[in-house]
Short mmCIF file of C-alpha atoms and ligand atoms in Angstrom, two decimals:
data_model
loop_
_atom_site.label_atom_id
_atom_site.label_comp_id
_atom_site.label_asym_id
_atom_site.label_seq_id
_atom_site.Cartn_x
_atom_site.Cartn_y
_atom_site.Cartn_z
CA MET U 1 9.00 29.65 60.80
CA ALA U 2 5.28 29.75 59.98
CA LYS U 3 3.04 28.86 62.86
CA ILE U 4 1.54 25.44 62.43
CA ASN U 5 -2.16 25.22 63.03
CA ALA U 6 -2.34 21.83 64.76
CA PRO U 7 -4.49 20.67 67.67
CA VAL U 8 -1.38 19.73 69.70
CA TYR U 9 1.85 21.48 70.63
CA LYS U 10 5.41 20.34 71.25
CA ASN U 11 6.08 18.82 74.70
CA GLN U 12 2.35 18.56 75.39
CA GLU U 13 1.36 15.43 77.32
CA ILE U 14 -1.71 13.63 76.05
CA GLU U 15 -3.49 10.53 77.28
CA GLY U 16 -5.05 8.38 74.59
CA GLU U 17 -5.78 5.01 73.15
CA VAL U 18 -3.63 3.54 70.41
CA VAL U 19 -6.12 2.97 67.60
CA ASP U 20 -3.97 1.79 64.73
CA ILE U 21 -0.48 0.97 63.57
CA THR U 22 1.25 2.55 60.56
CA TYR U 23 3.07 0.75 57.75
CA GLN U 24 6.26 1.83 59.53
CA GLY U 25 5.12 0.04 62.66
CA MET U 26 4.29 3.12 64.76
CA GLY U 27 1.26 3.32 67.01
CA VAL U 28 -1.41 5.91 66.17
CA VAL U 29 -3.08 8.04 68.85
CA LYS U 30 -5.68 10.52 67.61
CA VAL U 31 -6.73 13.95 68.83
CA ASP U 32 -10.03 14.41 66.99
CA GLU U 33 -8.94 13.18 63.54
CA TYR U 34 -5.36 14.42 63.88
CA PRO U 35 -2.87 11.51 64.26
CA ILE U 36 0.14 11.33 66.55
CA PHE U 37 2.64 8.64 65.55
CA VAL U 38 4.21 6.97 68.55
CA VAL U 39 7.17 4.56 68.68
CA ASP U 40 6.55 1.36 70.63
CA ALA U 41 2.80 1.70 71.15
CA ILE U 42 0.42 -0.97 69.90
CA PRO U 43 -3.31 -0.97 69.19
CA GLY U 44 -5.51 -1.36 72.26
CA GLU U 45 -2.98 0.20 74.62
CA GLU U 46 -3.67 3.33 76.66
CA VAL U 47 -0.64 5.59 76.76
CA LEU U 48 0.54 8.90 78.08
CA VAL U 49 2.25 10.47 75.06
CA GLY U 50 4.76 13.30 75.03
CA VAL U 51 4.55 15.20 71.74
CA THR U 52 8.04 15.47 70.21
CA LYS U 53 7.42 17.03 66.82
CA VAL U 54 4.42 18.81 65.30
CA GLN U 55 3.59 18.98 61.59
CA LYS U 56 0.53 20.35 59.80
CA ASN U 57 -1.21 17.00 59.31
CA TYR U 58 0.37 14.82 61.98
CA ALA U 59 2.73 14.79 64.95
CA PHE U 60 5.28 12.44 66.48
CA GLY U 61 5.34 11.40 70.09
CA ARG U 62 6.95 9.08 72.57
CA VAL U 63 5.45 6.98 75.31
CA ILE U 64 5.97 8.55 78.73
CA LYS U 65 3.88 5.95 80.46
CA ARG U 66 1.96 2.90 79.34
CA LEU U 67 -1.33 3.02 81.24
CA LYS U 68 -2.86 -0.14 79.81
CA GLU U 69 -0.93 -2.83 78.03
CA SER U 70 -2.05 -4.96 75.06
CA ASP U 71 -2.09 -8.76 75.25
CA LEU U 72 -0.31 -8.70 71.92
CA ARG U 73 2.79 -7.06 73.40
CA ASN U 74 6.00 -9.08 73.18
CA HIS U 75 7.99 -8.57 76.37
CA GLU U 76 11.21 -10.20 75.21
CA VAL U 77 11.93 -7.47 72.74
CA ASN U 78 15.44 -6.28 72.04
CA GLN U 79 15.16 -2.54 72.77
CA ALA U 80 18.02 -1.41 70.52
CA ALA U 81 16.59 -3.30 67.56
CA LEU U 82 13.22 -1.66 68.14
CA THR U 83 14.42 1.92 68.56
CA THR U 84 16.88 1.86 65.68
CA GLY U 85 14.27 0.48 63.34
CA ILE U 86 16.07 -2.81 62.71
CA ALA U 87 12.98 -4.58 64.02
CA PRO U 88 10.07 -2.11 64.22
CA LEU U 89 7.46 -4.83 64.79
CA ALA U 90 9.42 -6.66 67.49
CA ASN U 91 7.08 -5.32 70.17
CA LEU U 92 4.25 -7.43 68.71
CA VAL U 93 3.91 -11.17 69.34
CA TYR U 94 4.63 -13.08 66.14
CA PRO U 95 1.06 -14.09 65.17
CA ALA U 96 0.02 -10.43 65.46
CA GLN U 97 2.88 -9.46 63.13
CA LEU U 98 1.56 -11.89 60.53
CA GLU U 99 -1.95 -10.46 60.85
CA PHE U 100 -0.63 -6.92 60.56
CA LYS U 101 1.04 -7.83 57.27
CA GLN U 102 -2.06 -9.49 55.83
CA LYS U 103 -4.15 -6.47 56.80
CA GLN U 104 -1.63 -4.11 55.25
CA VAL U 105 -1.86 -5.94 51.91
CA GLN U 106 -5.67 -6.05 52.16
CA GLU U 107 -5.87 -2.31 52.73
CA LEU U 108 -3.54 -1.44 49.88
CA PHE U 109 -5.51 -3.60 47.46
CA LYS U 110 -8.79 -2.17 48.67
CA LYS U 111 -7.49 1.36 48.14
CA MET U 112 -6.84 0.48 44.47
CA HIS U 113 -10.35 -1.06 44.23
CA LEU U 114 -8.86 -4.45 43.46
CA ASP U 115 -11.04 -7.37 44.18
CA ALA U 116 -8.66 -10.03 45.44
CA GLU U 117 -8.55 -12.50 48.26
CA ILE U 118 -5.53 -11.89 50.48
CA LEU U 119 -4.57 -15.09 52.27
CA PRO U 120 -3.17 -15.19 55.81
CA THR U 121 0.57 -14.47 55.84
CA ILE U 122 2.71 -17.59 55.82
CA GLY U 123 4.93 -17.29 58.88
CA MET U 124 8.46 -18.57 59.45
CA GLU U 125 9.60 -20.89 62.19
CA GLN U 126 12.73 -18.88 62.80
CA HIS U 127 11.71 -15.27 63.56
CA THR U 128 15.04 -13.97 64.80
CA GLY U 129 18.62 -14.47 63.68
CA TYR U 130 17.48 -15.32 60.17
CA ARG U 131 19.22 -12.72 57.98
CA ASN U 132 22.13 -14.11 55.96
CA LYS U 133 23.50 -10.65 55.27
CA ALA U 134 24.46 -7.57 57.24
CA GLN U 135 25.47 -4.13 56.11
CA VAL U 136 26.47 -1.95 59.03
CA PRO U 137 27.80 1.59 59.09
CA VAL U 138 31.15 2.30 60.75
CA ARG U 139 31.42 5.60 62.62
CA GLU U 140 33.47 7.23 65.33
CA ILE U 141 31.72 7.76 68.65
CA HIS U 142 33.60 9.57 71.43
CA GLY U 143 36.91 8.98 69.71
CA GLU U 144 36.36 5.28 69.18
CA ILE U 145 35.48 3.41 66.00
CA ASN U 146 32.10 1.74 66.32
CA THR U 147 29.57 -0.37 64.47
CA GLY U 148 25.82 -0.41 64.90
CA PHE U 149 22.71 0.97 63.33
CA TYR U 150 21.21 4.42 62.84
CA ARG U 151 18.55 5.63 65.23
CA ARG U 152 15.22 5.86 63.42
CA ASN U 153 14.94 8.76 60.98
CA SER U 154 18.50 9.87 61.67
CA HIS U 155 22.11 9.23 60.84
CA ASN U 156 23.17 8.95 64.48
CA LEU U 157 24.86 5.63 65.07
CA VAL U 158 23.71 3.52 68.01
CA PRO U 159 26.44 0.98 68.89
CA ILE U 160 25.04 -2.54 68.63
CA GLU U 161 26.50 -6.01 69.01
CA ASP U 162 23.30 -8.05 68.85
CA TYR U 163 21.31 -7.16 65.75
CA TYR U 164 18.48 -9.49 66.72
CA ILE U 165 17.40 -10.53 63.22
CA GLN U 166 20.83 -11.35 61.77
CA ASP U 167 22.53 -14.73 61.83
CA PRO U 168 24.43 -14.62 65.17
CA ALA U 169 27.59 -15.81 63.40
CA ILE U 170 27.40 -12.61 61.34
CA ASP U 171 26.92 -10.44 64.44
CA HIS U 172 30.02 -12.06 65.89
CA ALA U 173 32.03 -11.42 62.71
CA ILE U 174 31.12 -7.73 62.81
CA VAL U 175 32.41 -7.42 66.37
CA VAL U 176 35.64 -9.17 65.36
CA VAL U 177 36.20 -6.77 62.47
CA ARG U 178 35.28 -3.76 64.63
CA ASP U 179 37.86 -4.80 67.24
CA LEU U 180 40.52 -5.17 64.55
CA LEU U 181 39.69 -1.70 63.21
CA ARG U 182 40.17 -0.41 66.77
CA LYS U 183 43.38 -2.32 67.29
CA TYR U 184 44.96 -0.93 64.11
CA GLN U 185 43.46 2.51 64.75
CA LEU U 186 41.81 2.89 61.40
CA ASP U 187 39.76 5.99 60.62
CA ALA U 188 36.00 5.80 60.53
CA TYR U 189 34.26 7.66 57.74
CA ASP U 190 32.62 10.95 58.70
CA GLU U 191 29.49 11.75 56.69
CA GLN U 192 29.45 15.43 57.59
CA THR U 193 32.96 16.22 56.40
CA HIS U 194 33.30 13.36 53.90
CA ARG U 195 36.63 12.53 55.55
CA GLY U 196 37.91 9.39 57.19
CA ASP U 197 37.98 6.05 55.51
CA ILE U 198 36.09 2.98 56.74
CA LYS U 199 32.45 3.37 55.74
CA THR U 200 30.63 0.07 56.03
CA ILE U 201 31.14 -3.58 56.88
CA MET U 202 29.16 -6.07 54.84
CA VAL U 203 29.00 -9.71 55.86
CA ARG U 204 27.22 -12.53 54.08
CA ARG U 205 27.08 -16.15 55.24
CA GLY U 206 25.82 -19.16 53.31
CA TYR U 207 22.94 -20.73 55.21
CA TYR U 208 23.85 -24.26 54.14
CA SER U 209 27.53 -23.83 53.24
CA HIS U 210 28.50 -21.60 56.21
CA GLU U 211 30.95 -19.88 53.87
CA MET U 212 31.40 -16.31 54.95
CA MET U 213 32.30 -13.20 52.97
CA ILE U 214 33.51 -10.03 54.65
CA VAL U 215 33.53 -6.79 52.68
CA ILE U 216 35.15 -3.67 54.06
CA VAL U 217 33.87 -0.59 52.28
CA THR U 218 36.39 2.26 52.21
CA ARG U 219 36.40 5.80 50.90
CA ARG U 220 40.02 5.65 49.75
CA LYS U 221 41.65 3.16 47.41
CA LYS U 222 44.47 2.40 49.80
CA LEU U 223 43.57 0.31 52.83
CA PRO U 224 46.36 0.53 55.42
CA VAL U 225 47.26 -2.66 57.29
CA ALA U 226 45.15 -4.76 54.91
CA GLU U 227 47.38 -7.77 55.53
CA ALA U 228 47.09 -7.51 59.28
CA LEU U 229 43.31 -7.22 59.00
CA VAL U 230 43.16 -10.32 56.84
CA ALA U 231 45.39 -12.25 59.26
CA GLY U 232 43.33 -11.07 62.22
CA ILE U 233 40.04 -12.09 60.61
CA ARG U 234 41.32 -15.49 59.51
CA ALA U 235 42.77 -16.24 62.92
CA VAL U 236 39.39 -15.92 64.64
CA LEU U 237 36.79 -16.68 61.96
CA PRO U 238 37.55 -19.99 60.26
CA GLU U 239 34.32 -19.84 58.23
CA VAL U 240 35.55 -16.84 56.27
CA THR U 241 36.41 -17.81 52.68
CA SER U 242 36.41 -14.39 51.07
CA ILE U 243 37.68 -10.99 52.26
CA ILE U 244 37.07 -8.07 49.94
CA GLN U 245 37.72 -4.35 49.94
CA ASN U 246 35.09 -2.30 48.16
CA VAL U 247 35.94 1.28 47.31
CA ASN U 248 33.14 3.81 47.48
CA SER U 249 34.53 7.35 47.16
CA GLU U 250 31.16 8.98 46.61
CA ALA U 251 29.32 10.93 49.29
CA THR U 252 26.00 9.21 48.68
CA ASN U 253 23.63 6.88 50.50
CA VAL U 254 24.58 4.05 48.16
CA MET U 255 26.43 1.54 50.34
CA MET U 256 28.87 0.01 47.89
CA GLY U 257 31.01 1.35 45.08
CA ASP U 258 31.76 -0.39 41.77
CA THR U 259 35.37 -1.40 42.55
CA ASN U 260 36.18 -4.56 44.48
CA LYS U 261 39.59 -5.81 45.46
CA THR U 262 39.82 -9.33 46.82
CA LEU U 263 42.18 -9.10 49.78
CA TRP U 264 42.13 -12.81 50.44
CA GLY U 265 40.27 -15.94 49.30
CA ALA U 266 37.57 -16.19 46.64
CA ASP U 267 35.73 -13.39 44.84
CA TYR U 268 32.40 -14.89 45.93
CA ILE U 269 30.84 -17.31 48.39
CA THR U 270 28.81 -20.36 47.48
CA ASP U 271 25.47 -21.43 48.90
CA THR U 272 22.65 -23.73 47.89
CA LEU U 273 18.98 -23.03 47.34
CA LEU U 274 16.43 -25.75 46.46
CA GLY U 275 19.26 -28.15 45.69
CA LYS U 276 21.09 -25.87 43.25
CA THR U 277 24.48 -24.30 43.86
CA PHE U 278 24.96 -20.54 43.63
CA GLU U 279 28.06 -18.38 43.61
CA ILE U 280 27.29 -14.96 45.01
CA GLY U 281 29.54 -11.96 44.40
CA PRO U 282 29.75 -8.93 46.69
CA LEU U 283 27.59 -6.67 44.53
CA SER U 284 24.92 -9.21 43.70
CA PHE U 285 21.49 -9.30 45.24
CA TYR U 286 20.73 -12.49 47.13
CA GLN U 287 17.54 -13.07 49.15
CA VAL U 288 18.26 -12.41 52.83
CA ASN U 289 16.04 -15.11 54.33
CA PRO U 290 17.12 -18.42 52.83
CA GLN U 291 14.35 -20.52 54.39
CA SER U 292 11.45 -18.38 53.30
CA THR U 293 13.08 -17.92 49.88
CA GLU U 294 12.85 -21.64 49.19
CA LEU U 295 9.18 -21.49 50.09
CA LEU U 296 8.66 -18.34 48.04
CA TYR U 297 10.22 -19.78 44.88
CA GLN U 298 8.31 -23.03 45.30
CA LEU U 299 5.06 -21.10 45.59
CA ALA U 300 5.84 -18.96 42.57
CA ILE U 301 6.70 -22.03 40.50
CA ASP U 302 3.58 -23.89 41.66
CA LYS U 303 1.47 -20.88 40.70
CA ALA U 304 3.02 -20.92 37.22
CA ASP U 305 1.50 -24.40 36.78
CA LEU U 306 4.13 -25.46 34.23
CA ARG U 307 3.61 -28.15 31.57
CA GLY U 308 7.24 -28.59 30.54
CA ASP U 309 7.39 -26.94 27.10
CA GLU U 310 7.22 -23.27 28.08
CA THR U 311 9.37 -20.34 27.15
CA VAL U 312 9.88 -18.38 30.34
CA ILE U 313 11.16 -14.87 31.07
CA ASP U 314 12.77 -14.15 34.43
CA ALA U 315 12.82 -10.36 34.66
CA TYR U 316 15.06 -8.99 37.46
CA SER U 317 16.95 -12.28 37.52
CA GLY U 318 19.76 -11.41 39.98
CA ILE U 319 22.25 -14.29 40.18
CA GLY U 320 19.78 -16.53 38.35
CA THR U 321 18.10 -18.21 41.30
CA ILE U 322 14.56 -18.34 39.87
CA SER U 323 15.73 -19.12 36.31
CA LEU U 324 17.87 -22.03 37.41
CA THR U 325 15.21 -23.35 39.77
CA VAL U 326 12.57 -23.57 37.00
CA ALA U 327 14.89 -24.44 34.10
CA ASN U 328 14.45 -28.21 34.26
CA GLN U 329 10.66 -27.85 34.24
CA VAL U 330 10.41 -25.81 31.02
CA LYS U 331 11.83 -25.52 27.48
CA GLN U 332 13.89 -22.39 27.97
CA VAL U 333 14.42 -19.44 30.31
CA MET U 334 15.63 -15.94 29.49
CA GLY U 335 16.79 -13.76 32.34
CA VAL U 336 17.53 -10.03 32.44
CA GLU U 337 19.32 -8.14 35.19
CA ILE U 338 20.86 -4.69 35.56
CA VAL U 339 23.93 -5.40 37.77
CA PRO U 340 26.90 -6.68 35.71
CA GLY U 341 28.39 -8.73 38.57
CA ALA U 342 25.06 -10.47 39.14
CA VAL U 343 24.75 -11.37 35.45
CA ALA U 344 28.29 -12.79 35.56
CA ASP U 345 27.34 -14.81 38.66
CA ALA U 346 24.16 -16.05 36.94
CA LYS U 347 26.10 -17.25 33.89
CA ARG U 348 28.61 -19.10 36.07
CA ASN U 349 25.78 -20.55 38.13
CA ALA U 350 24.14 -21.97 34.99
CA LYS U 351 27.43 -23.74 34.17
CA ILE U 352 28.04 -25.01 37.70
CA ASN U 353 24.59 -26.59 37.77
CA GLY U 354 24.88 -27.98 34.25
CA VAL U 355 21.84 -26.02 33.04
CA GLU U 356 21.95 -25.28 29.31
CA ASN U 357 18.50 -23.94 28.47
CA VAL U 358 18.94 -20.53 30.13
CA THR U 359 20.41 -17.24 28.93
CA PHE U 360 21.12 -14.15 30.99
CA GLU U 361 21.29 -10.70 29.54
CA LEU U 362 22.60 -7.51 31.04
CA GLY U 363 20.26 -4.56 30.85
CA LYS U 364 17.23 -2.78 32.16
CA ALA U 365 14.33 -5.21 32.33
CA GLU U 366 11.97 -2.58 30.90
CA GLU U 367 14.22 -2.08 27.84
CA LYS U 368 15.06 -5.72 27.27
CA MET U 369 11.39 -6.68 27.46
CA GLN U 370 10.61 -4.13 24.74
CA GLU U 371 13.39 -5.60 22.58
CA TRP U 372 12.02 -9.08 23.08
CA GLN U 373 8.57 -7.87 22.18
CA MET U 374 9.91 -6.25 18.96
CA ALA U 375 11.65 -9.53 18.15
CA GLU U 376 8.25 -11.20 18.51
CA LEU U 377 9.29 -13.45 21.34
CA GLN U 378 6.31 -15.39 22.68
CA PRO U 379 6.90 -16.24 26.32
CA ASP U 380 4.32 -18.48 27.99
CA VAL U 381 5.18 -17.37 31.50
CA ILE U 382 6.85 -14.19 32.75
CA PHE U 383 8.24 -14.07 36.26
CA VAL U 384 8.81 -10.57 37.62
CA ASP U 385 10.66 -10.01 40.90
CA PRO U 386 11.35 -6.26 40.95
CA PRO U 387 12.92 -4.12 43.69
CA ARG U 388 10.66 -2.08 45.99
CA LYS U 389 9.78 0.52 43.38
CA GLY U 390 7.90 -2.13 41.38
CA LEU U 391 7.49 -2.43 37.62
CA ALA U 392 8.13 0.32 35.10
CA PRO U 393 4.97 1.05 33.05
CA GLU U 394 6.90 0.25 29.85
CA LEU U 395 7.68 -3.18 31.21
CA ILE U 396 4.00 -3.79 31.82
CA ASP U 397 3.18 -2.61 28.27
CA ALA U 398 5.77 -4.95 26.77
CA ALA U 399 4.78 -7.89 28.97
CA VAL U 400 1.11 -7.56 28.06
CA ALA U 401 1.89 -7.12 24.36
CA MET U 402 3.73 -10.47 24.35
CA LYS U 403 0.48 -12.14 25.50
CA PRO U 404 1.87 -14.62 28.03
CA ASP U 405 -0.50 -17.14 29.61
CA LYS U 406 0.68 -16.05 33.02
CA ILE U 407 2.58 -13.27 34.71
CA VAL U 408 3.85 -14.43 38.10
CA TYR U 409 4.60 -11.40 40.25
CA ILE U 410 6.90 -11.77 43.26
CA SER U 411 6.73 -8.53 45.20
CA CYS U 412 8.63 -7.14 48.17
CA ASN U 413 6.39 -4.06 48.36
CA PRO U 414 2.59 -4.45 48.43
CA ALA U 415 2.04 -0.74 47.65
CA THR U 416 3.73 -0.97 44.25
CA LEU U 417 2.26 -4.43 43.71
CA ALA U 418 -1.26 -3.00 44.11
CA ARG U 419 -0.40 -0.09 41.81
CA ASP U 420 0.95 -2.47 39.14
CA ALA U 421 -2.01 -4.85 39.56
CA GLU U 422 -4.30 -1.94 38.75
CA LEU U 423 -2.27 -1.11 35.62
CA LEU U 424 -2.27 -4.75 34.53
CA ALA U 425 -6.04 -4.91 35.04
CA THR U 426 -6.62 -1.93 32.74
CA GLN U 427 -4.54 -3.76 30.12
CA GLY U 428 -6.52 -6.97 30.30
CA TYR U 429 -4.60 -9.00 32.88
CA ALA U 430 -6.49 -9.88 36.05
CA ILE U 431 -5.44 -11.40 39.31
CA LYS U 432 -6.03 -15.14 39.19
CA GLY U 433 -6.56 -16.82 42.54
CA PRO U 434 -5.55 -15.40 45.88
CA VAL U 435 -2.63 -13.16 46.82
CA GLN U 436 -0.21 -14.99 49.11
CA PRO U 437 1.78 -12.91 51.60
CA ILE U 438 4.91 -14.57 52.99
CA ASP U 439 6.93 -13.35 55.96
CA GLN U 440 10.40 -13.02 54.44
CA PHE U 441 11.34 -10.39 57.02
CA PRO U 442 10.05 -11.26 60.51
CA GLN U 443 10.13 -8.39 63.08
CA THR U 444 10.16 -5.80 60.29
CA THR U 445 7.22 -4.15 58.54
CA HIS U 446 8.18 -5.66 55.18
CA VAL U 447 6.16 -8.37 53.50
CA GLU U 448 6.66 -10.43 50.37
CA CYS U 449 3.71 -11.46 48.15
CA VAL U 450 3.20 -13.86 45.26
CA VAL U 451 0.34 -13.42 42.83
CA VAL U 452 -0.53 -14.59 39.30
CA PHE U 453 -2.08 -12.56 36.51
CA GLU U 454 -3.87 -14.09 33.53
CA PRO U 455 -5.65 -12.66 30.50
CA LYS U 456 -9.16 -11.68 31.56
CA GLU U 457 -11.07 -13.74 29.02
CA ALA U 458 -9.24 -16.93 30.06
N1 LIG M 501 15.06 -12.81 41.35
C1 LIG M 501 16.29 -12.55 42.05
C2 LIG M 501 16.56 -11.06 42.27
C3 LIG M 501 15.43 -10.26 42.80
S1 LIG M 501 15.87 -8.69 43.47
C4 LIG M 501 16.30 -13.28 43.38
O1 LIG M 501 15.27 -13.73 43.84
O2 LIG M 501 17.37 -13.43 43.95
C5 LIG M 501 15.69 -7.59 42.18
C6 LIG M 501 16.82 -7.59 41.18
O3 LIG M 501 16.50 -6.64 40.18
C7 LIG M 501 18.19 -7.19 41.73
O4 LIG M 501 19.12 -8.16 41.36
C8 LIG M 501 18.48 -5.84 41.04
O5 LIG M 501 19.85 -5.67 40.76
C9 LIG M 501 17.67 -5.96 39.77
N2 LIG M 501 17.22 -4.73 39.12
C10 LIG M 501 16.88 -3.55 39.68
N3 LIG M 501 16.40 -2.70 38.74
C11 LIG M 501 16.43 -3.37 37.57
C12 LIG M 501 16.06 -3.03 36.24
N4 LIG M 501 15.56 -1.84 35.94
N5 LIG M 501 16.22 -3.96 35.29
C13 LIG M 501 16.71 -5.18 35.57
N6 LIG M 501 17.08 -5.55 36.81
C14 LIG M 501 16.95 -4.66 37.79
#
């Protein structure tokens, strides 16, 4: 191995002040300009750091001793959630988390030379136990099947029963399923050898409906003792309305495969959002924080400033939540989504809610938008709600070419939002009004933002 020319060495102990916090929620201690990233250290604290890993441009360290503590430290933190990375900001008091997120968005926009006002992050009343969905790996530890979460930057499972940010009813369901897997001596999947069977447990619970779906992800098609598992789950968890086996034979990081087998109950659960009813299948995306989602959609719709006669595009439409929420305020909505099950859910959801002025198409948003542009569609408003990687450049080209009055961007990643805002600006669409960060994911480093773009001359 080449010798690394760094100002620190492994196992060195260094005293220093925490001067910053990274986007991953790690404290930064500097030796000259060289940064050491430290888990569970917050700005203003003085720490004795043990260097654990040295790279050319940075190192990692752990706190040996906290010499001076910050007033912003939260002492009621759940240690497992912090060290596994379930809740990397849980060591900060909540108002400081909100400030961290605003500052993060500000910095990313500044880096792209974007002149925009970033408002204070809208916080949530419920900062823990809010997630309506869990996806936990199943592994064998010391001969016993276990559920939990990976230690940060690793695939080593830490057994966990309290996931801190998940709906406690979901945490309980995971323990119930884990105990049944133990009782019937099922095989946990082994990533190294690609052997064993049970890979993941996914649980989703309707915030208003309390309907619960349990998905057991297996490597093999055949699930032994499926009937006993179903009986065991139903005996203890009366909220469960859907039990599904998902087969994922691939050795990849993708959690779920394409094949679902309903072992018992419905193929989906139902929940409500802003007064509309939604059926949600196992492979469909559904926002994980139902309370902030209602706020988020309301904000996005307010920012669209609708008159009532608009043609609207909902790119990345999922199960149709945004489309169906705006439908009765506009002339027509056209959604596009890449996951077939989600498009099927969206179509059913339009029917259930008696909404007739929406259509949902299956495809890549970037391709469908180009088709719409070729067909000379003239949308007044385009909502985009992409995954973390943001918008494809072709989608931006097509969106701009259709000359909408507004592009309402709902973003779960401020880095790609800033990148796309820059691209939109070079194509004549500027940020109109402030950027609004919303805390969809308390205790984590993630932040959601809503922002509107309008043609520059307007
Ligand atoms: N607006 C919905 C979904 C947002 S999440 C809601 O709020 O619930 C982003 C969605 O984009 C997911 O449903 C995902 O399946 C979908 N998606 C990812 N890449 C896509 C692409 N290239 N084209 C269309 N949809 C895509």
